[in-house]
XYZ file of C-alpha atoms in Angstrom:
589
model
C 15.989 4.563 20.712
C 13.908 6.858 18.550
C 14.747 10.437 17.695
C 12.647 13.273 16.355
C 14.740 13.461 13.224
C 12.923 13.258 9.904
C 13.466 12.333 6.296
C 12.169 14.345 3.364
C 11.796 13.310 -0.242
C 10.604 15.695 -2.908
C 9.421 14.712 -6.385
C 10.430 16.933 -9.260
C 9.434 16.622 -12.930
C 7.978 14.394 -15.634
C 10.888 15.141 -17.968
C 13.383 12.360 -18.540
C 15.959 14.589 -20.194
C 16.586 17.013 -17.329
C 17.730 15.725 -13.945
C 15.520 16.820 -11.072
C 16.724 16.642 -7.482
C 15.112 17.192 -4.115
C 16.393 18.365 -0.760
C 15.389 17.336 2.706
C 16.528 17.178 6.273
C 17.032 15.178 9.376
C 16.867 16.887 12.699
C 19.330 17.861 14.095
C 21.375 17.487 10.900
C 20.254 17.809 7.290
C 20.501 15.458 4.378
C 19.021 15.469 0.917
C 17.087 13.181 -1.328
C 16.774 13.362 -5.080
C 14.216 12.319 -7.596
C 15.931 9.940 -10.010
C 16.484 11.321 -13.475
C 17.346 9.703 -16.754
C 21.068 10.373 -16.593
C 23.162 7.501 -15.420
C 25.303 8.036 -12.361
C 23.741 11.368 -11.386
C 24.551 12.194 -7.790
C 24.585 15.050 -5.337
C 27.646 17.214 -4.885
C 29.803 15.588 -2.192
C 31.256 18.853 -0.915
C 27.980 20.761 -0.730
C 27.356 22.522 2.611
C 25.699 20.461 5.297
C 23.000 23.039 6.020
C 20.922 24.757 3.386
C 18.182 27.374 3.492
C 15.200 25.499 2.091
C 13.348 28.784 1.590
C 15.953 30.353 -0.699
C 14.399 30.063 -4.197
C 17.733 30.820 -5.884
C 19.346 27.890 -4.135
C 16.299 25.815 -4.939
C 16.707 26.578 -8.637
C 20.415 25.829 -8.570
C 20.222 22.655 -6.582
C 16.809 21.126 -7.041
C 13.232 21.494 -8.090
C 10.810 21.602 -5.224
C 7.771 19.394 -4.989
C 5.782 17.088 -2.677
C 7.806 15.203 -0.131
C 7.508 12.694 2.614
C 9.160 12.842 6.005
C 9.530 9.845 8.237
C 11.277 9.928 11.585
C 14.378 7.826 12.011
C 16.292 6.042 14.704
C 19.628 7.551 15.656
C 22.569 6.027 13.864
C 26.310 6.261 14.483
C 27.656 9.717 13.645
C 28.784 9.979 10.036
C 31.289 12.195 8.285
C 30.074 15.806 8.501
C 30.102 16.265 4.754
C 27.110 15.283 2.689
C 27.268 11.696 1.547
C 26.799 10.791 -2.093
C 23.375 10.037 -3.479
C 23.778 7.619 -6.334
C 21.145 6.992 -8.996
C 21.513 4.319 -11.611
C 20.498 5.285 -15.103
C 17.532 3.475 -16.656
C 17.490 1.662 -19.933
C 15.884 3.401 -22.902
C 12.856 1.150 -22.462
C 12.301 2.469 -18.952
C 12.983 6.164 -19.537
C 9.378 6.702 -20.580
C 8.294 5.971 -17.027
C 10.263 8.707 -15.257
C 7.671 10.231 -12.995
C 9.050 13.134 -11.003
C 6.246 15.746 -10.802
C 6.446 19.478 -11.647
C 8.718 21.763 -9.607
C 7.784 24.579 -7.247
C 9.912 27.661 -6.634
C 7.825 28.729 -3.629
C 8.390 27.428 -0.098
C 5.955 24.986 1.430
C 3.468 26.093 4.071
C 2.216 23.960 6.931
C -1.231 22.469 6.586
C -4.057 24.246 8.375
C -7.226 22.188 8.873
C -10.179 23.747 7.038
C -13.074 25.090 9.072
C -16.790 24.871 8.399
C -16.924 28.440 7.125
C -14.291 27.856 4.447
C -15.134 24.291 3.430
C -18.507 22.487 3.625
C -18.634 18.973 5.043
C -18.418 16.745 1.978
C -19.922 13.263 1.722
C -18.086 10.834 -0.538
C -20.737 8.680 -2.247
C -20.685 5.020 -3.228
C -19.842 5.000 -6.946
C -22.661 2.619 -7.849
C -25.322 4.899 -6.338
C -24.521 8.333 -7.806
C -26.876 10.395 -9.983
C -26.439 11.387 -13.624
C -25.793 14.991 -12.548
C -23.022 13.834 -10.240
C -21.404 11.783 -13.020
C -21.532 14.784 -15.366
C -19.823 17.044 -12.825
C -17.205 14.430 -11.960
C -16.506 13.828 -15.636
C -16.138 17.586 -16.196
C -13.660 17.831 -13.336
C -11.458 15.033 -14.670
C -11.676 16.565 -18.159
C -10.530 19.910 -16.745
C -7.591 18.236 -15.017
C -6.603 16.436 -18.220
C -6.793 19.714 -20.177
C -4.168 21.373 -17.975
C -0.553 21.290 -19.204
C 1.680 18.626 -17.636
C 3.785 21.251 -15.861
C 0.725 22.421 -13.921
C 0.781 20.430 -10.658
C -3.036 20.295 -10.716
C -3.060 18.467 -14.058
C -4.197 14.865 -14.211
C -0.794 13.721 -15.474
C 1.023 15.519 -12.663
C -1.356 14.110 -10.071
C -0.880 10.608 -11.465
C 2.876 11.086 -11.252
C 2.651 11.659 -7.499
C 1.812 7.993 -6.976
C 4.468 6.891 -9.434
C 7.182 8.933 -7.741
C 6.421 7.950 -4.165
C 5.621 4.320 -4.864
C 8.230 3.332 -7.437
C 11.614 4.180 -6.020
C 12.161 7.742 -7.236
C 13.837 8.837 -4.030
C 16.828 7.924 -1.932
C 17.958 9.912 1.108
C 21.509 11.180 1.046
C 23.405 9.447 3.790
C 21.635 6.160 3.055
C 22.871 5.321 -0.459
C 20.934 2.674 -2.335
C 17.932 2.848 0.001
C 14.700 3.794 -1.726
C 11.881 5.732 -0.144
C 8.652 3.730 -0.333
C 5.168 4.510 1.011
C 3.825 1.008 0.451
C 4.395 -2.039 2.629
C 4.563 -0.191 5.947
C 2.641 2.046 8.324
C 2.849 4.919 5.804
C 0.362 3.251 3.448
C -2.895 4.545 4.939
C -1.904 8.140 5.799
C -0.024 8.785 2.550
C -2.976 7.799 0.393
C -5.426 9.732 2.582
C -3.371 12.895 2.053
C -3.062 12.178 -1.666
C -6.823 11.797 -2.136
C -7.591 14.859 -0.020
C -5.628 17.224 -2.258
C -6.783 15.475 -5.443
C -10.370 16.035 -4.320
C -9.768 19.687 -3.456
C -8.322 20.270 -6.929
C -11.363 18.614 -8.512
C -13.744 20.784 -6.501
C -11.879 23.921 -7.498
C -11.943 23.066 -11.201
C -15.704 22.421 -11.212
C -16.378 25.485 -9.068
C -17.906 23.463 -6.239
C -15.891 23.172 -2.994
C -18.510 20.742 -1.661
C -17.732 18.206 -4.400
C -16.604 14.832 -3.046
C -15.015 11.995 -4.991
C -16.750 8.591 -5.100
C -15.597 5.389 -3.472
C -15.782 1.984 -5.114
C -17.883 0.000 -2.649
C -16.353 -3.378 -3.556
C -16.794 -4.698 0.008
C -20.610 -4.944 -0.364
C -22.622 -6.931 -2.959
C -24.164 -3.856 -4.611
C -20.715 -2.439 -5.337
C -18.833 -5.570 -6.407
C -18.959 -4.725 -10.103
C -17.045 -2.077 -12.029
C -19.065 1.127 -11.455
C -20.946 2.058 -14.624
C -19.497 5.564 -14.899
C -15.994 4.125 -15.381
C -17.131 1.730 -18.128
C -18.487 4.440 -20.470
C -15.962 4.626 -23.320
C -17.013 8.192 -24.166
C -16.255 9.362 -20.618
C -13.096 10.932 -19.210
C -13.384 8.293 -16.486
C -12.742 5.465 -18.927
C -9.295 3.901 -19.289
C -8.710 1.496 -22.208
C -5.851 -0.161 -20.340
C -7.993 -2.408 -18.164
C -8.711 -6.118 -18.225
C -11.484 -6.482 -20.802
C -12.757 -9.638 -19.095
C -13.635 -7.745 -15.937
C -16.187 -5.230 -17.083
C -19.847 -5.260 -16.058
C -21.514 -7.646 -15.182
C -18.394 -9.462 -13.937
C -18.147 -9.585 -10.140
C -14.796 -8.600 -8.698
C -12.677 -11.211 -6.941
C -11.196 -9.510 -3.873
C -8.686 -12.352 -3.522
C -7.754 -12.459 -7.220
C -4.750 -14.648 -8.029
C -4.382 -14.025 -11.750
C -6.790 -16.755 -12.847
C -10.555 -16.600 -13.239
C -12.377 -18.290 -10.327
C -15.073 -20.834 -11.132
C -17.698 -19.349 -8.868
C -21.337 -18.614 -9.343
C -22.247 -15.028 -8.541
C -23.588 -16.110 -5.157
C -20.388 -17.993 -4.369
C -18.262 -15.026 -5.435
C -20.184 -12.649 -3.190
C -19.896 -15.063 -0.265
C -16.175 -15.484 -0.929
C -15.619 -11.718 -1.035
C -17.482 -11.159 2.218
C -15.412 -13.814 3.988
C -12.236 -12.256 2.605
C -13.277 -8.894 4.039
C -14.025 -10.390 7.457
C -10.671 -12.152 7.538
C -8.698 -9.040 6.586
C -10.631 -6.478 8.636
C -11.448 -8.517 11.754
C -9.398 -11.698 12.181
C -6.102 -10.244 10.927
C -6.519 -6.699 12.272
C -6.979 -6.984 16.051
C -4.377 -4.336 16.940
C -3.161 -1.035 15.462
C 0.351 -2.335 14.788
C -1.049 -5.216 12.730
C -3.698 -3.173 10.896
C -1.442 -0.312 9.803
C 1.647 -2.356 8.973
C 5.197 -2.468 10.266
C 7.088 0.580 11.507
C 9.229 2.296 8.858
C 11.724 4.946 9.935
C 14.252 6.945 7.950
C 17.313 4.874 7.173
C 15.386 1.607 7.361
C 15.166 -0.595 4.326
C 11.831 -0.049 2.567
C 9.047 -2.644 2.600
C 9.178 -3.390 6.321
C 5.859 -5.216 6.076
C 2.317 -4.354 4.976
C -0.861 -4.507 6.994
C -3.502 -7.093 6.014
C -5.735 -4.714 4.037
C -2.811 -3.485 1.951
C -2.099 -7.071 0.942
C -5.734 -8.076 0.343
C -7.950 -6.712 -1.134
C -5.813 -3.697 -2.076
C -3.299 -5.687 -4.131
C -5.692 -8.091 -5.888
C -8.021 -5.236 -6.918
C -5.077 -3.460 -8.561
C -4.118 -6.590 -10.483
C -7.747 -7.495 -11.341
C -8.195 -4.109 -13.029
C -4.893 -3.947 -14.937
C -4.682 -4.969 -18.591
C -2.883 -8.338 -18.981
C -2.160 -7.443 -22.619
C 0.119 -4.595 -21.545
C 3.831 -5.285 -20.891
C 3.526 -4.553 -17.161
C -0.243 -4.920 -16.720
C -0.767 -1.177 -16.985
C -2.531 0.864 -15.788
C -3.916 -0.319 -12.452
C -1.807 -3.476 -12.379
C 1.447 -1.586 -11.796
C 2.201 1.105 -9.238
C 4.030 3.370 -11.684
C 0.963 3.667 -13.942
C -1.960 3.087 -11.543
C -2.691 6.796 -11.077
C -3.385 7.146 -14.807
C -6.690 5.310 -14.363
C -9.442 7.421 -12.729
C -10.660 4.181 -11.154
C -7.547 4.226 -8.964
C -8.901 7.094 -6.881
C -12.248 5.362 -6.271
C -10.411 2.180 -5.264
C -8.247 4.044 -2.771
C -11.186 6.037 -1.464
C -12.677 2.731 -0.322
C -9.344 1.715 1.190
C -9.379 5.038 3.047
C -12.960 4.383 4.134
C -11.840 1.061 5.607
C -9.525 2.951 7.975
C -12.560 4.740 9.421
C -14.688 1.577 9.413
C -11.999 -0.396 11.246
C -11.853 2.212 14.015
C -15.615 1.956 14.428
C -15.682 -1.845 14.756
C -13.972 -1.814 18.158
C -13.441 1.732 19.430
C -11.518 0.503 22.480
C -8.881 -1.587 20.703
C -8.973 -0.166 17.186
C -7.159 3.106 17.644
C -4.614 5.056 15.646
C -0.943 4.504 16.356
C 0.620 6.770 18.972
C 4.274 6.435 17.954
C 5.594 9.993 17.383
C 7.692 8.737 14.477
C 4.429 7.885 12.708
C 2.476 10.929 13.833
C 5.255 13.328 12.796
C 5.842 11.766 9.390
C 4.884 14.375 6.793
C 4.216 14.717 3.089
C 4.096 17.658 0.714
C 1.353 18.065 -1.869
C 0.090 20.844 -4.066
C -3.309 22.204 -3.141
C -5.847 23.734 -5.538
C -4.242 27.211 -5.614
C -1.588 25.598 -6.329
C 0.459 26.030 -3.144
C 2.926 23.510 -1.810
C 1.589 22.280 1.543
C 3.276 20.174 4.194
C 0.819 17.848 5.899
C 1.595 15.477 8.760
C 0.073 12.153 9.653
C -1.333 13.657 12.853
C -3.290 16.113 10.652
C -5.316 13.386 8.940
C -6.368 11.001 11.709
C -9.930 12.333 11.710
C -11.788 12.714 8.410
C -14.059 15.245 10.076
C -11.130 17.606 10.549
C -10.566 17.342 6.793
C -14.250 18.154 6.242
C -15.322 14.923 4.605
C -17.187 11.754 5.492
C -18.430 8.656 3.685
C -21.932 7.693 2.675
C -23.337 5.272 5.219
C -23.675 1.884 3.520
C -24.195 -1.667 4.856
C -21.266 -3.776 6.093
C -22.477 -7.336 5.453
C -18.978 -8.787 5.827
C -18.986 -8.141 9.591
C -21.209 -11.241 9.905
C -19.230 -13.386 7.438
C -16.827 -15.173 9.778
C -15.057 -17.945 7.835
C -16.000 -21.529 8.597
C -13.815 -24.575 9.130
C -13.607 -26.954 6.186
C -12.408 -30.045 8.038
C -13.876 -31.811 11.083
C -12.734 -30.404 14.381
C -10.970 -33.661 15.316
C -9.575 -34.488 11.893
C -5.970 -33.778 12.871
C -6.137 -37.139 14.620
C -6.829 -38.861 11.312
C -3.992 -40.902 9.729
C -3.940 -38.697 6.628
C -3.475 -35.607 8.762
C -0.735 -37.274 10.807
C 1.075 -38.259 7.611
C 0.844 -34.723 6.265
C 2.263 -33.300 9.481
C 5.110 -35.833 9.463
C 6.040 -34.875 5.902
C 6.170 -31.168 6.696
C 9.460 -29.331 6.751
C 10.998 -28.122 9.964
C 11.659 -24.455 10.668
C 15.383 -25.004 10.104
C 14.846 -26.103 6.496
C 14.598 -22.508 5.283
C 15.335 -20.445 3.191
C 13.464 -21.935 0.251
C 12.269 -20.954 -3.204
C 8.490 -21.230 -3.277
C 7.965 -23.237 -6.461
C 5.334 -25.605 -5.055
C 3.059 -25.970 -2.056
C 5.296 -26.308 0.993
C 4.325 -27.278 4.541
C 6.311 -26.599 7.698
C 5.714 -27.537 11.312
C 5.936 -24.409 13.459
C 6.219 -24.469 17.232
C 3.940 -22.108 19.144
C 5.505 -19.743 21.717
C 3.105 -20.962 24.408
C 1.840 -24.451 25.121
C -1.755 -24.957 26.103
C -4.898 -22.918 25.885
C -4.592 -19.284 26.960
C -7.183 -17.373 28.956
C -9.399 -14.728 27.418
C -7.434 -12.030 29.248
C -4.123 -13.402 27.982
C -5.379 -13.421 24.408
C -6.679 -9.887 24.775
C -3.252 -8.650 25.871
C -1.103 -10.697 23.473
C -1.783 -11.859 19.933
C -0.138 -14.951 18.506
C 1.263 -13.831 15.170
C 2.481 -16.024 12.333
C 5.497 -14.357 10.718
C 6.609 -15.304 7.202
C 10.014 -13.656 7.205
C 12.607 -12.823 4.575
C 10.174 -12.744 1.642
C 12.202 -11.835 -1.455
C 10.728 -11.116 -4.877
C 11.678 -9.008 -7.877
C 9.832 -5.698 -7.850
C 8.609 -6.275 -11.418
C 6.932 -9.606 -10.625
C 3.233 -9.977 -9.877
C 3.360 -12.455 -7.015
C 0.894 -13.981 -4.586
C 0.990 -16.886 -2.188
C -1.601 -18.119 0.281
C -0.899 -19.299 3.817
C -2.896 -22.139 5.384
C -2.857 -23.397 8.968
C -3.676 -27.040 9.793
C -5.209 -27.678 6.376
C -5.367 -31.402 5.594
C -5.719 -30.589 1.909
C -5.342 -26.927 0.998
C -6.987 -27.599 -2.353
C -10.147 -28.739 -0.600
C -10.467 -25.692 1.651
C -13.778 -24.066 0.860
C -14.292 -20.551 -0.421
C -13.081 -18.299 2.341
C -12.381 -21.327 4.545
C -11.031 -20.753 8.052
C -7.854 -22.741 7.364
C -6.717 -19.940 5.043
C -4.743 -17.653 7.363
C -3.979 -14.937 4.816
C -2.019 -14.026 1.701
C 1.010 -12.118 0.492
C 0.623 -9.979 -2.641
C 3.237 -8.050 -4.611
C 1.843 -5.517 -7.073
C 4.626 -4.886 -9.634
C 6.784 -1.793 -9.127
C 8.060 -1.071 -12.609
C 9.561 2.368 -13.142
C 12.138 4.327 -15.136
C 14.824 4.777 -12.538
C 16.784 1.600 -12.908
C 17.049 -1.043 -10.263
C 18.916 -1.691 -7.090
C 17.258 0.959 -4.940
C 16.336 -1.420 -2.161
C 19.790 -2.523 -1.010
C 20.156 -4.998 -3.817
C 18.098 -8.019 -2.885
C 18.386 -10.549 -5.659
C 21.148 -10.935 -8.234
C 19.936 -8.034 -10.359
C 19.470 -5.725 -7.381
C 15.842 -5.207 -8.355
C 14.201 -7.119 -5.551
C 12.312 -6.235 -2.427
C 12.621 -7.955 0.915
C 9.724 -7.893 3.340
C 7.670 -9.968 5.765
C 4.082 -11.050 6.288
C 2.432 -10.984 9.730
C -0.828 -12.856 10.302
C -2.817 -12.733 13.548
C -3.744 -16.220 14.764
C -5.827 -15.927 17.954
C -9.248 -16.129 16.340
C -8.175 -18.728 13.794
C -6.685 -21.039 16.418
C -9.941 -20.830 18.374
C -12.006 -21.826 15.348
C -9.604 -24.628 14.383
C -9.637 -25.928 17.981
C -5.844 -25.819 17.920
C -5.264 -23.756 21.062
C -3.988 -26.780 23.018
C -1.516 -27.827 20.323
C 2.212 -27.274 20.822
C 2.698 -26.660 17.101
C 0.742 -26.098 13.911
C 1.315 -27.069 10.294
C 1.693 -24.044 8.034
C 1.324 -24.525 4.273
C 2.529 -21.942 1.744
C 0.881 -22.199 -1.682
C 2.183 -20.133 -4.629
C -0.597 -18.613 -6.771
C 1.274 -16.074 -8.914
C 5.000 -15.814 -9.544
C 5.608 -19.503 -8.874
C 9.327 -20.127 -8.365
C 10.065 -16.392 -8.167
C 9.519 -15.881 -4.442
C 12.003 -16.821 -1.729
C 11.010 -17.427 1.883
C 13.540 -16.891 4.652
C 11.681 -18.500 7.523
C 8.419 -19.134 9.353
C 7.789 -18.583 13.049
C 5.082 -17.701 15.560
C 5.617 -14.960 18.113
C 3.580 -13.083 20.698
C 2.743 -9.451 20.038
C 1.242 -6.948 22.453
């Protein structure tokens, strides 16, 4: 039973010596959230009034510092005590205080977003980073330089903009009334719209600083062969676009590995390109047949964070982050950790391509690939500074169409749409003695939970027996659910999931037996641990799930008549540091 109530979280300041708080509301009652500070045990006043005038700047100065927020609708919960519940924040160690990332405050009230019109803002075309001109690079470099020259307390500054990602993605906020629950815009249906809003305002600030409102940021076209290398403008060490905290092994001419697992693949360039294209097909086509699967699991106020990512957020989003980060840094900064990723200008090009994929996905199948219609998603809102700088509240429903935001993407080829993965084994090989022995040795569903310290197979019963009709498959997707995934937020982790693979090690590059992957990009920050309801002994873990569409894969594996399948989980990163609660297959509309 959903309500129209909403949750707000506002970032505050970079300072680690002064506590910054944030206020928000649920409809019909209000509650607050705070940005974690460096003082241990800081909490909101328990006897503060239930209702507050958010537009009173004096109250804002007394109680909190205003800044960008996120609202997400919530389900109704049992009525609580009328007084405001405590918001607890655990103090960070000295080592982590440097990472406090609450952005600058605002004393002015937020205004609702108004879509720009053609008269006020030209239609901008975001170009592929590998194809831009020298003049474009010079202007882009000047814009980033201008942002970096601004003082940190200017919300348009590069450091303040980078802190937006840190604050929203690394546990800076907890809503009052839900103690110990962090606000997180990754691993759920908030992933795509949050980052679209973030890039939109970042781009508007850039255009303002270079005096060109038509300026559009580039996208890293890593899904096509011509863009699979680090764009040259980011590799120039004399440029403002360069970041020394990257993996030195992965500069030009190294091809990116969109399924990177922390080790260097032994591919020729041709094999790497083919592998990447098959990865893109799997994530964008096979695993994304419906809106609920593509966008990720629903996440409403009061829910635990990390309800479950969509396929593109897992791969290639996660591996690209890790591939770029510097392994010599303590937490693979910059790109390899969410708290620091925004410090690398490459981050914005990476996420521009992720944003582009949202539009591309909708164009692949206009009938089935539509935006979500759940009002709890559409009414979720965020607050960002614009180029003036004015605090602006923008809702998910405001950003569904890039045209309404006055930007589009350069039209480039999509070779991965024809790169359907192929089956490694023979179609009838499950009848072979070796395959029968492997299936017999597999665990049963009741053998979980487990710690994933080695390749583990499990026999999973399908919810329907026998081959389904085309109409049945169109209305219901068989979905493999890896449930109760637990991992420490600081751990870079990845495991692959295979279906009916005789020998997972022999599955070819981008082979059809590979159903998908789970990726955890580390979430290291300066606000202590235990903000996700304390999963793990140290309270620093996350708990989530992985959902993988199976219809197309079962067709290709000729397994549609089977009563069960053998699922194999193979740890790639973080071996022995990931727990699995269970494996099942269910039908999803």
